[in-house]
Short mmCIF file of C-alpha atoms in Angstrom, two decimals:
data_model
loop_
_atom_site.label_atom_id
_atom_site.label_comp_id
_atom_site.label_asym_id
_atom_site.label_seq_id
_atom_site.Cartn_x
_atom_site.Cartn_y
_atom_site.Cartn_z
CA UNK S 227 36.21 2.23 -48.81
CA UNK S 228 39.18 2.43 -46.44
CA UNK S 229 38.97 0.83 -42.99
CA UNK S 230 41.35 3.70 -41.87
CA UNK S 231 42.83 7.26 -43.05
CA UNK S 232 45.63 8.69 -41.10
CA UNK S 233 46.62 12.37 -41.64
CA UNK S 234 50.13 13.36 -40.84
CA UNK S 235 53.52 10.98 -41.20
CA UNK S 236 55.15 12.02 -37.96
CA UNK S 237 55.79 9.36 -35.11
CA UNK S 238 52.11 9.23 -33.90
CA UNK S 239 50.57 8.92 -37.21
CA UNK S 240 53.03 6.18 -38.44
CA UNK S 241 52.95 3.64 -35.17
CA UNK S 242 48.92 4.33 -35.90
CA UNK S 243 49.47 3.17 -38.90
CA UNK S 244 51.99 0.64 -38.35
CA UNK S 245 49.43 -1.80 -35.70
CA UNK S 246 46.02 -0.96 -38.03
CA UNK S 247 48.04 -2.44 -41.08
CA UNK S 248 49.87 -5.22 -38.64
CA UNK S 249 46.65 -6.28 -37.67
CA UNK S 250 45.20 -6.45 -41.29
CA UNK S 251 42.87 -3.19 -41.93
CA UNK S 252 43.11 -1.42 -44.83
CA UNK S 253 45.29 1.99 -43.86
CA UNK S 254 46.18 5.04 -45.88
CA UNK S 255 48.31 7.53 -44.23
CA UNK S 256 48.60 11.01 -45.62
CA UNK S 257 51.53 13.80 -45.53
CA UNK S 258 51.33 17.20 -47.02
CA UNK S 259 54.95 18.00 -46.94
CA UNK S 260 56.64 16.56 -50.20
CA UNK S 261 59.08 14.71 -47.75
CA UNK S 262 58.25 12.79 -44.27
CA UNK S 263 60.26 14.11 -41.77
CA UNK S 264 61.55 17.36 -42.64
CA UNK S 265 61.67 20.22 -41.87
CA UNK S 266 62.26 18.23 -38.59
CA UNK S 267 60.26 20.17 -35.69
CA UNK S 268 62.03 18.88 -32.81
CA UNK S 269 65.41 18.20 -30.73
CA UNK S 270 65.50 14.85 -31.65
CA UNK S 271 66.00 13.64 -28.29
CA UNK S 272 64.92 9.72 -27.63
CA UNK S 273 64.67 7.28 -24.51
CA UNK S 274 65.82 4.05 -26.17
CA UNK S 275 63.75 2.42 -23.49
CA UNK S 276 60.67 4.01 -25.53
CA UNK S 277 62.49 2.18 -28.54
CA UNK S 278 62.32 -0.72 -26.95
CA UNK S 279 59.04 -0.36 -25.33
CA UNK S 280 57.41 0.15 -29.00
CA UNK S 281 59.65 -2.89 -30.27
CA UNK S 282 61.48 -0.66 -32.84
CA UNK S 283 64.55 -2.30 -34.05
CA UNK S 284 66.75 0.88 -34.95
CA UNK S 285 68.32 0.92 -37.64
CA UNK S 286 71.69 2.30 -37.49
CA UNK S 287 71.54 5.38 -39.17
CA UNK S 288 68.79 6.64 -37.46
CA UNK S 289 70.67 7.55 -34.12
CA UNK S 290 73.43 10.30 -34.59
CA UNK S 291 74.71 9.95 -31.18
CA UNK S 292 74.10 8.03 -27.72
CA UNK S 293 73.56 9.65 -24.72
CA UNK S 294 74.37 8.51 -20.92
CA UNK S 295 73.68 11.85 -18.99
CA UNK S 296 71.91 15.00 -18.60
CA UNK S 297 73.62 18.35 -17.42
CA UNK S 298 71.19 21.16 -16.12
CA UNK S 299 72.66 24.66 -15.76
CA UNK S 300 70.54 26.93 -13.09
CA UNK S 301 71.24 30.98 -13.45
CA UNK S 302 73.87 30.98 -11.77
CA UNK S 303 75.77 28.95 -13.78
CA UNK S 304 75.52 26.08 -11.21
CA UNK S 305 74.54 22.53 -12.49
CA UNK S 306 72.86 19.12 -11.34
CA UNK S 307 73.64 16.07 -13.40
CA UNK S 308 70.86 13.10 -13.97
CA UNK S 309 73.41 9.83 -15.13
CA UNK S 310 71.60 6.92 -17.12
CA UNK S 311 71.66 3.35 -17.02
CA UNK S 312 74.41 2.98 -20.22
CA UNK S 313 73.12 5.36 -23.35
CA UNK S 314 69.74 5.43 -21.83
CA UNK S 315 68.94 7.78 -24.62
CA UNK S 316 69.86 8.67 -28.21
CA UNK S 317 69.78 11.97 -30.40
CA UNK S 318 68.27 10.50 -33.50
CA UNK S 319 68.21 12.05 -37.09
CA UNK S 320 64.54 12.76 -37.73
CA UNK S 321 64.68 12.58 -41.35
CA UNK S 322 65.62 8.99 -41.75
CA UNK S 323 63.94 7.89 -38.68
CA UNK S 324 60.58 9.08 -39.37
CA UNK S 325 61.09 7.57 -43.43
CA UNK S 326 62.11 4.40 -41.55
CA UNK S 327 59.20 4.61 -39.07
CA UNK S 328 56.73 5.01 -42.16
CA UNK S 329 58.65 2.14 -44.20
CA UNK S 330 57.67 -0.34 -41.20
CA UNK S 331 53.52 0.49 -41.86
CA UNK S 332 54.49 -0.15 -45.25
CA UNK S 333 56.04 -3.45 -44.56
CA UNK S 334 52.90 -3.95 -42.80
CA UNK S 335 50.66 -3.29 -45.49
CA UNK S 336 49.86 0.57 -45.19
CA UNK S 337 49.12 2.53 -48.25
CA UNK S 338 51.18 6.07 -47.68
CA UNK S 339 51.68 8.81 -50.11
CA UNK S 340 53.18 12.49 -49.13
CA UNK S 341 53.01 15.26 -50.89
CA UNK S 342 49.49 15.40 -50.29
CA UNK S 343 46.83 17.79 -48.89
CA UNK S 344 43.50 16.96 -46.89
CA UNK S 345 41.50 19.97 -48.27
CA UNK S 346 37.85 18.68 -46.44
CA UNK S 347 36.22 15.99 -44.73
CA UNK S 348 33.35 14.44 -46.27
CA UNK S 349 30.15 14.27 -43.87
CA UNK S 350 26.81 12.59 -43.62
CA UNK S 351 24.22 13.30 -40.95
CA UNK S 352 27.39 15.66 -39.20
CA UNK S 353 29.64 12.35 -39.08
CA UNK S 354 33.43 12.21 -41.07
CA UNK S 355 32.86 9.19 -43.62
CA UNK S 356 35.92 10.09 -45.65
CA UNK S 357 38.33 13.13 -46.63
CA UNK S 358 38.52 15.12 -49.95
CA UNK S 359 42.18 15.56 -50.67
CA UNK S 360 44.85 17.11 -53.51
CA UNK S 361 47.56 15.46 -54.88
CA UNK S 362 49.39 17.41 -57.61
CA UNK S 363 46.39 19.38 -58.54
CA UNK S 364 44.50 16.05 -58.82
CA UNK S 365 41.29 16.40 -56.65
CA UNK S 366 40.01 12.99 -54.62
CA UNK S 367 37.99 11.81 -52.67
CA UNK S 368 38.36 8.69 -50.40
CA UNK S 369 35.71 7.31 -48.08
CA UNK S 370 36.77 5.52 -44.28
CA UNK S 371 35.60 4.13 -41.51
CA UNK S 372 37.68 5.38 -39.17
CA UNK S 373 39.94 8.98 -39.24
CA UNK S 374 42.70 9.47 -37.32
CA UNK S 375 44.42 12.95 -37.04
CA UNK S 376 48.04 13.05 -36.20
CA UNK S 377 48.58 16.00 -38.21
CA UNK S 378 50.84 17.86 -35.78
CA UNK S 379 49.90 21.51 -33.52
CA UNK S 380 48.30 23.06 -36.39
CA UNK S 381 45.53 20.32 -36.44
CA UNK S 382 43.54 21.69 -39.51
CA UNK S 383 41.77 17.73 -39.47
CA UNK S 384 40.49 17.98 -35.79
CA UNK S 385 38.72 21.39 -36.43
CA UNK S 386 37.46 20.30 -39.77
CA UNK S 387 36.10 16.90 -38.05
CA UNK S 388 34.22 19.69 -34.94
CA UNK S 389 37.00 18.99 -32.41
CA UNK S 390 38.75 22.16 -31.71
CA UNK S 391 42.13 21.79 -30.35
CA UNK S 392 43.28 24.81 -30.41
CA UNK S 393 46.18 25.77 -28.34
CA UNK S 394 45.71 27.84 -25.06
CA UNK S 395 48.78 30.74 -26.51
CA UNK S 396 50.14 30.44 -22.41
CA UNK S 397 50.47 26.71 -22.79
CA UNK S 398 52.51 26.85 -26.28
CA UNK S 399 56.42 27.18 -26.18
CA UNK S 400 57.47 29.24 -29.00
CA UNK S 401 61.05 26.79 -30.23
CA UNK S 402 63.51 27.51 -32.53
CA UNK S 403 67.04 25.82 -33.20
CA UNK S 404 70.01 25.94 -35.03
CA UNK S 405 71.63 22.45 -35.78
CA UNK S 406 75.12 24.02 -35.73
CA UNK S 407 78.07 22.22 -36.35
CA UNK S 408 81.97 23.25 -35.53
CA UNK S 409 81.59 24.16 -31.71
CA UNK S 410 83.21 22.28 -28.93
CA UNK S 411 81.37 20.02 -26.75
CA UNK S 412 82.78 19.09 -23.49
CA UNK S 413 81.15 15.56 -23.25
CA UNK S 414 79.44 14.32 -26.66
CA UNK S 415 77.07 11.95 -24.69
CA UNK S 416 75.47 14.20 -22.33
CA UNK S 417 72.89 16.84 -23.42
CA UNK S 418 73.01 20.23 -21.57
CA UNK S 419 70.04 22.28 -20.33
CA UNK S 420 70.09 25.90 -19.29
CA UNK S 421 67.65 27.51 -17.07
CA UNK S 422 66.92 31.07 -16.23
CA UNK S 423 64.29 33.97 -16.74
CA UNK S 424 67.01 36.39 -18.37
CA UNK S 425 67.94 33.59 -20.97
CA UNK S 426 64.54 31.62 -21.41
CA UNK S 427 61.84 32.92 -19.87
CA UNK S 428 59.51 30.08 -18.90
CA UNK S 429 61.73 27.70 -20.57
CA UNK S 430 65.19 26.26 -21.30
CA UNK S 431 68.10 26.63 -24.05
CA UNK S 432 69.34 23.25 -25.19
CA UNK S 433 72.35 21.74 -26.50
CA UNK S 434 72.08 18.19 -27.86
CA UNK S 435 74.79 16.64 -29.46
CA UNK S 436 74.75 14.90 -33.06
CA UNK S 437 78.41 14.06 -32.54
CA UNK S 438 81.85 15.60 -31.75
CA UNK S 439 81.26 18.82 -32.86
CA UNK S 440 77.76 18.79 -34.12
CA UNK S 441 74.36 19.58 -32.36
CA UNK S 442 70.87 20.93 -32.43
CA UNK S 443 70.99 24.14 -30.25
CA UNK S 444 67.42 25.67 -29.25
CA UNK S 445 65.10 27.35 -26.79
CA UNK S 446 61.60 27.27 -26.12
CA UNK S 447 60.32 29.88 -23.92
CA UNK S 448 56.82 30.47 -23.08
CA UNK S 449 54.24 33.57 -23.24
CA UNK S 450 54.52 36.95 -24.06
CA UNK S 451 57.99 37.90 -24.10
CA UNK S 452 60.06 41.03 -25.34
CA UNK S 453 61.64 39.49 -27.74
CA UNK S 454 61.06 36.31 -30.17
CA UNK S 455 62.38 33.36 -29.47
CA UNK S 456 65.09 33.31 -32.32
CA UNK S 457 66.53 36.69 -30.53
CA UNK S 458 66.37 34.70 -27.00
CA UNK S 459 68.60 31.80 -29.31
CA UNK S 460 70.78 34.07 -30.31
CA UNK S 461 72.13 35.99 -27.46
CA UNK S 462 72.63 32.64 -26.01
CA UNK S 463 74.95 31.70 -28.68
CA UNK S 464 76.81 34.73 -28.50
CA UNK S 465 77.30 34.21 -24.86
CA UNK S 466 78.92 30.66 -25.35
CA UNK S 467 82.20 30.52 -26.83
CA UNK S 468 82.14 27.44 -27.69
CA UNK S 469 79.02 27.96 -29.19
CA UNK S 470 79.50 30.97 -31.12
CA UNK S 471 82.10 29.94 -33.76
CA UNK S 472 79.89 27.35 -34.89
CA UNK S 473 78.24 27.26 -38.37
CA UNK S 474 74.53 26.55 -38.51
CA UNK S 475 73.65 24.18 -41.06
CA UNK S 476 69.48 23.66 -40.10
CA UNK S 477 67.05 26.73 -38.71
CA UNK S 478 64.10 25.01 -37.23
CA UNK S 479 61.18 26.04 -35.46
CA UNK S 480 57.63 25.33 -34.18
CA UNK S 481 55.31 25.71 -31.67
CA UNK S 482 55.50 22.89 -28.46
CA UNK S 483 52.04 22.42 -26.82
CA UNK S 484 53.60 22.15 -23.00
CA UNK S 485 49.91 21.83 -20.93
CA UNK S 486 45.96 21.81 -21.93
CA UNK S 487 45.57 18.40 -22.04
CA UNK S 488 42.36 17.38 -23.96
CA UNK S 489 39.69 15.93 -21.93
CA UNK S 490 37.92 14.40 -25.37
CA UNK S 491 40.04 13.11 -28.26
CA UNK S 492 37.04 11.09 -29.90
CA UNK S 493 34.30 12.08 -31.88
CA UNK S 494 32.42 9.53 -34.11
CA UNK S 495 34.47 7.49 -36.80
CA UNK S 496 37.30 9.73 -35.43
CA UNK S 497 40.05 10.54 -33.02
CA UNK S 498 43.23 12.37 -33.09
CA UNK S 499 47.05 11.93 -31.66
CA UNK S 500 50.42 13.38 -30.78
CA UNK S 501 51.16 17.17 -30.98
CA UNK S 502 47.82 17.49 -32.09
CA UNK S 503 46.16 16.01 -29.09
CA UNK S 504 48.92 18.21 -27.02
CA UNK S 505 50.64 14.80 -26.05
CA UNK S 506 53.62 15.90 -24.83
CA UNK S 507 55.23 16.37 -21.51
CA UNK S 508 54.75 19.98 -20.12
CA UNK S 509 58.33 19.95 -18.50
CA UNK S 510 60.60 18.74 -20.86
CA UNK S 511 58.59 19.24 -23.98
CA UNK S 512 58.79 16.20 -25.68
CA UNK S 513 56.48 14.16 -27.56
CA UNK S 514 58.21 11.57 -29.53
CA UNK S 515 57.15 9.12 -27.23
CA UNK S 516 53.94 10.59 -26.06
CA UNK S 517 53.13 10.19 -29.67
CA UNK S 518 53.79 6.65 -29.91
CA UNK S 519 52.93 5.76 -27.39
CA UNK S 520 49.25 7.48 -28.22
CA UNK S 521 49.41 5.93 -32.21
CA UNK S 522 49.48 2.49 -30.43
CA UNK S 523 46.30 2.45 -27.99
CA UNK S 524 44.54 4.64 -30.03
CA UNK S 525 45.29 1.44 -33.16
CA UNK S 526 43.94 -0.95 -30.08
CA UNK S 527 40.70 1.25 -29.73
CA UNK S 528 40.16 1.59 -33.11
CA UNK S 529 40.78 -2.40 -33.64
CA UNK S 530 38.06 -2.83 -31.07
CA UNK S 531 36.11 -0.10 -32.93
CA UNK S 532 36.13 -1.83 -36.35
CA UNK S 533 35.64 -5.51 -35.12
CA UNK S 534 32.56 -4.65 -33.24
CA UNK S 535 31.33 -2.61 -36.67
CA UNK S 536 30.97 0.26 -33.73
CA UNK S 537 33.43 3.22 -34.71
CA UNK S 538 30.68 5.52 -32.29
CA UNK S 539 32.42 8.44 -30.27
CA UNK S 540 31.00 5.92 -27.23
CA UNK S 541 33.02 3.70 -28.67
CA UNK S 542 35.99 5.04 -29.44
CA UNK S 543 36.00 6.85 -26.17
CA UNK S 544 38.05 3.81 -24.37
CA UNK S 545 40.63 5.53 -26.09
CA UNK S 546 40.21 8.85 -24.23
CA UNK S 547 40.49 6.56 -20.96
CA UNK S 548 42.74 4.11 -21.46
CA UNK S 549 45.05 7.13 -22.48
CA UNK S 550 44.24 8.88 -19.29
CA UNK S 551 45.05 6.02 -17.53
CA UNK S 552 48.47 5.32 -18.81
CA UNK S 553 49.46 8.70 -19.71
CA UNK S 554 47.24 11.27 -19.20
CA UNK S 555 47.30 11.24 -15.37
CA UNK S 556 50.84 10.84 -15.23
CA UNK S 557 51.19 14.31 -17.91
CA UNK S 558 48.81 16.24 -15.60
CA UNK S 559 51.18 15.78 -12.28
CA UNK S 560 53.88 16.95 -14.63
CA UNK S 561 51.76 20.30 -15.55
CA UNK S 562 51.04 20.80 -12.29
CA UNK S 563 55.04 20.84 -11.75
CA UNK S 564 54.79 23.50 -15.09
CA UNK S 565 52.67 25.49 -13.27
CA UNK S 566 54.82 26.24 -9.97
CA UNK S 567 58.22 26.59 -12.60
CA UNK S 568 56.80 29.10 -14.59
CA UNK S 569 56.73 31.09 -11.04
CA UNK S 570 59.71 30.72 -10.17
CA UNK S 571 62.56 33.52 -10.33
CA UNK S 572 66.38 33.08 -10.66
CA UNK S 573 67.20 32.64 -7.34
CA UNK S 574 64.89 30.67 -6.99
CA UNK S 575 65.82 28.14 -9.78
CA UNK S 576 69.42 29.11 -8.10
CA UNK S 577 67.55 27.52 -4.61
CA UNK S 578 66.30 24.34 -6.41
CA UNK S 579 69.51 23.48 -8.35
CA UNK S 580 71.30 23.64 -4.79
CA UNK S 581 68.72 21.45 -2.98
CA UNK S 582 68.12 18.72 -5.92
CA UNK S 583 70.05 15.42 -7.01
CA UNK S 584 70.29 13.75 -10.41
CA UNK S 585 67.44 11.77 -9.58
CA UNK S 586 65.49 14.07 -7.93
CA UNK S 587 65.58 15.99 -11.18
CA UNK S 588 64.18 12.77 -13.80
CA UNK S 589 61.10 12.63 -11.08
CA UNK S 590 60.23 16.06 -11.72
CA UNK S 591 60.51 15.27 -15.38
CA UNK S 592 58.04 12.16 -15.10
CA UNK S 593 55.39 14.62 -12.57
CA UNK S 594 56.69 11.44 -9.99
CA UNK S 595 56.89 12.46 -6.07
CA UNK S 596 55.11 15.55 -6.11
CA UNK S 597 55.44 15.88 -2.51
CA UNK S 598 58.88 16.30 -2.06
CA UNK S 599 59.20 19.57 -4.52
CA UNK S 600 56.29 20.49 -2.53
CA UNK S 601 58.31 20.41 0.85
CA UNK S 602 61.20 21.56 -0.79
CA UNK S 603 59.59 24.72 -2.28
CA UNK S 604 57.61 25.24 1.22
CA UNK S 605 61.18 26.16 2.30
CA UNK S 606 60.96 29.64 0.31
CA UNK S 607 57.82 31.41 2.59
CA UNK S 608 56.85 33.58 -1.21
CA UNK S 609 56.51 30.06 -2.74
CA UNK S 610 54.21 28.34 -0.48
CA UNK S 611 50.97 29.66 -2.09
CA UNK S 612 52.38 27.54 -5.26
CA UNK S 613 54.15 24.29 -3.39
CA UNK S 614 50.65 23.82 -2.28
CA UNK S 615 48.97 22.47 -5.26
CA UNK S 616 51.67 20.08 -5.37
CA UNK S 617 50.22 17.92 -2.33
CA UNK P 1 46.11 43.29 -41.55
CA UNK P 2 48.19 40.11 -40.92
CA UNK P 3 51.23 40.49 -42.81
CA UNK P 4 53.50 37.54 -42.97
CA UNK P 5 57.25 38.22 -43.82
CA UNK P 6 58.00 35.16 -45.99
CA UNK P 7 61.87 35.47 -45.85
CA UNK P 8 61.66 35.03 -42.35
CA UNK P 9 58.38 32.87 -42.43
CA UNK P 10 59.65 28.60 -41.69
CA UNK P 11 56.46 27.32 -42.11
CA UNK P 12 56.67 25.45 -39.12
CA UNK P 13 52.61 25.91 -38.22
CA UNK P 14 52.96 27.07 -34.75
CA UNK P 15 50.99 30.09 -35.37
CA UNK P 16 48.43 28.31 -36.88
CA UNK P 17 47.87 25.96 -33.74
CA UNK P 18 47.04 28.81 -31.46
CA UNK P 19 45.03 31.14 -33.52
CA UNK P 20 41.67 30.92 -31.12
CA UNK P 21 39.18 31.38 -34.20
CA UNK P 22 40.83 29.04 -36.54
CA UNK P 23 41.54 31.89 -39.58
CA UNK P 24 45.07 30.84 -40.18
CA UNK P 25 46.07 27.85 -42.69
CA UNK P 26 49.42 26.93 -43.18
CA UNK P 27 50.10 26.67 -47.01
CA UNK P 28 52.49 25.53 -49.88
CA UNK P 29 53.61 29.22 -49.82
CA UNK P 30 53.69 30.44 -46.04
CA UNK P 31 50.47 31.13 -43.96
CA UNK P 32 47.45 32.52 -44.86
CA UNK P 33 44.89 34.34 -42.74
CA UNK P 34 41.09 34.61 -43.60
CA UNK P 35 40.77 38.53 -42.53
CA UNK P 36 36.84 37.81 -42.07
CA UNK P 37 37.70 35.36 -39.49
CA UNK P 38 41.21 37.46 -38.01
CA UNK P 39 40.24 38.74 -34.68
CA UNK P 40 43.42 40.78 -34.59
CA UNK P 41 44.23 39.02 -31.05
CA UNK P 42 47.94 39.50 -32.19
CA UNK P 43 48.30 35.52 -30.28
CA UNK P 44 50.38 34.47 -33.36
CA UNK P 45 52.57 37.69 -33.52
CA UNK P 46 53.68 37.57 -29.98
CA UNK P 47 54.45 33.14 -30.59
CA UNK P 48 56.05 33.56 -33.82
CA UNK P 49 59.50 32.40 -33.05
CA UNK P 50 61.10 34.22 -35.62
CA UNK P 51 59.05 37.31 -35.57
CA UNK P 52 57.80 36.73 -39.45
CA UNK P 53 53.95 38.38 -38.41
CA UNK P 54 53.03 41.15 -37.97
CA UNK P 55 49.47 42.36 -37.28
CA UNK P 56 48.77 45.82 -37.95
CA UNK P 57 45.33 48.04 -37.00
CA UNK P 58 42.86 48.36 -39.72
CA UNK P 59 43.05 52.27 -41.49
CA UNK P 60 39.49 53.47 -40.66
#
């Protein structure tokens, strides 16, 4: 019997892994796709104070570019710039970090094979004691103590286990990219945002460079739109000319949970992480740290769990707070920030872009000072009704 | 129906995250729907980022 099985080899999964095996438990980790991290679903951005934060000694290869500054484009073709301390962030190359992140629970002691699909969970008295899985038409069966599901939006494990985690379809992003390479990029260390309703509706077109000439250019926009998001990507392209001579060497896509936090993440002998959980900020729309940042209290809880010989939801649920208390508070200011944006028209995006710094701009990103978009909105009489729920 | 156009079809599982009544699983091949389950909610149709689904009414 395993102490612990891990489903999916993303970031969450893999620091789960990576502490459980560190601190001596016996830890499988499982990944359907034949190859951990690809198709990458994601724009690779990464605060290298989250690196350090998680004491990950980056390997070289793994960061394709360093980035000092943010540039974010409003409608009207206006922009606010957010500087860094020096190459506060990076634009990492999924494939070899996540391999890297998964060689490190290996180093550790982890058991991890991909290629390989959970099919069931096996159950006594309603509990999950273990997982039936394939593995090249070979059938198995593997009992736990623990399960931890990190297996990304779709989260087939958390439904199977009696958790449903199904998205809210208004709180999803709908995200596709081209990693396009030959197009001109003014400044190769800043990543460039563009807002507006006509061009994302509910969300932003990215550009985030891999180098020079190379980048991952996306969009996620949000709801029910005329036209899919890979049309939305498109005529963005073909408005940029520096943009739309490029060759696109990657199509990628996915859905972003941006909101619907989960209250409960615990059930007995089990608890899921990362996308799955919806651990990811609701402005921005990333999760590579939310999910390590999860993988690593959730290991504490479930080192707790196993050392007590009491994997009970009760248990585990110190989990569910001590995530709520370090992040989940924090991600529910942000949503309330969602909220009011997704209201918002051109001019008045226009309105903010004209009123807001650099810094003024990361706050909103970390849901931090509240008030002030509240006073600042209260400015616009149609927006007041909103700016409210933001005191 | 749920039809899936495969050509188009990434795989990337985003449908399958907000289908309310779990009858989507994302596959080796593409997606497949359980029609028993399929509420016909057309959720996954209107996220599909590269419009790969398609649900069409039922012939009665």
């Amino acid at each position: 019997m395993r102490d612990v099985i891990i489903v999916g080899a993303g970031p969450g999964g893999s620091a789960a892994a990576k502490y459980l095996a560190e601190k001596g438990y016996d830890v499988a980790l499982y990944e359907k796709r034949q190859e951990i991290g690809a198709p990458k679903r994601c724009a690779e951005g990464f605060s290298l104070a989250g690196a350090k934060e998680f004491n990950l000694d980056l390997p070289k290869n793994c960061i394709r570019q360093k980035i000092n500054s943010s540039r974010v484009y409003s409608p009207n073709g206006n922009f606010v710039e957010i500087n860094y301390e020096v190459d506060g962030g990076c634009i990492l190359e999924r494939k070899v970090f996540d391999k890297w992140l998964v060689e490190e629970a290996v180093r550790k002691g982890a058991k991890v094979q991909a290629k390989t699909t959970i099919t069931g969970l096996l159950k006594e008295n309603g509990k999950v004691v273990g997982v039936k899985g394939e593995f090249f038409g070979e059938k198995f069966e593997e009992r736990c103590k623990m399960l931890i599901a990190s297996d990304g939006i779709e989260s087939k494990i958390s439904r199977m286990a009696g958790l449903n985690t199904a998205c809210n379809p208004n709180l999803v992003d709908s995200g596709v990219q081209f990693e396009m390479a030959g197009i001109d990029i003014e400044d190769q260390k800043k990543i460039y945002l563009y807002f507006g309703n006509e061009i994302a509706p509910g969300g932003y077109c990215w550009v985030f460079p891999k180098g020079k000439d190379i980048a991952n250019v996306g969009i996620g926009v949000l709801g029910r739109n005329n036209l899919p998001a890979i049309k939305y990507l498109e005529k963005f392209i073909e408005s940029k000319k520096e943009l739309k001579k490029g060759s696109i060497l990657e199509v990628n896509s996915g859905g972003i949970p941006v909101g619907g936090l989960l209250q409960k993440m615990t059930l007995d002998n089990f608890l899921v992480v990362g996308d799955a959980a919806h651990q990811v900020n609701p402005i921005h729309g990333g999760g590579l740290y939310e999910a390590q940042f999860a993988g690593r209290i959730a290991a504490e809880a479930v080192d707790e769990a196993l050392k007590r010989g009491d994997t009970s939801e009760k248990q585990l649920s110190k989990y569910n707070k001590e995530w709520w208390e370090q992040r989940g508070n924090h991600l529910r200011n942000v949503e309330k920030l969602k909220e009011v944006f997704k209201k918002l028209s051109d001019e008045d995006l226009n309105f903010l872009s004209e009123n807001l710094k650099g810094n003024n701009l990361a706050d909103f990103c970390e849901g931090i000072n509240l008030k002030f978009f509240g006073k600042l909105l209260m400015k616009r009489p149609h927006l007041i009704k909103f700016a409210k729920s933001l005191f | 129906m749920f039809k899936l156009n495969e050509d188009k079809c990434l795989r990337c599982g985003g449908c399958v995250g907000i289908c309310p009544v779990a009858a989507l699983e994302l596959t080796e091949t593409g997606i497949v729907c359980n029609e028993e389950k399929c509420i016909k909610c057309g959720n996954c149709e209107s996220f599909c980022p590269v419009a790969a689904i398609k649900i069409e009414k039922d012939k009665k």
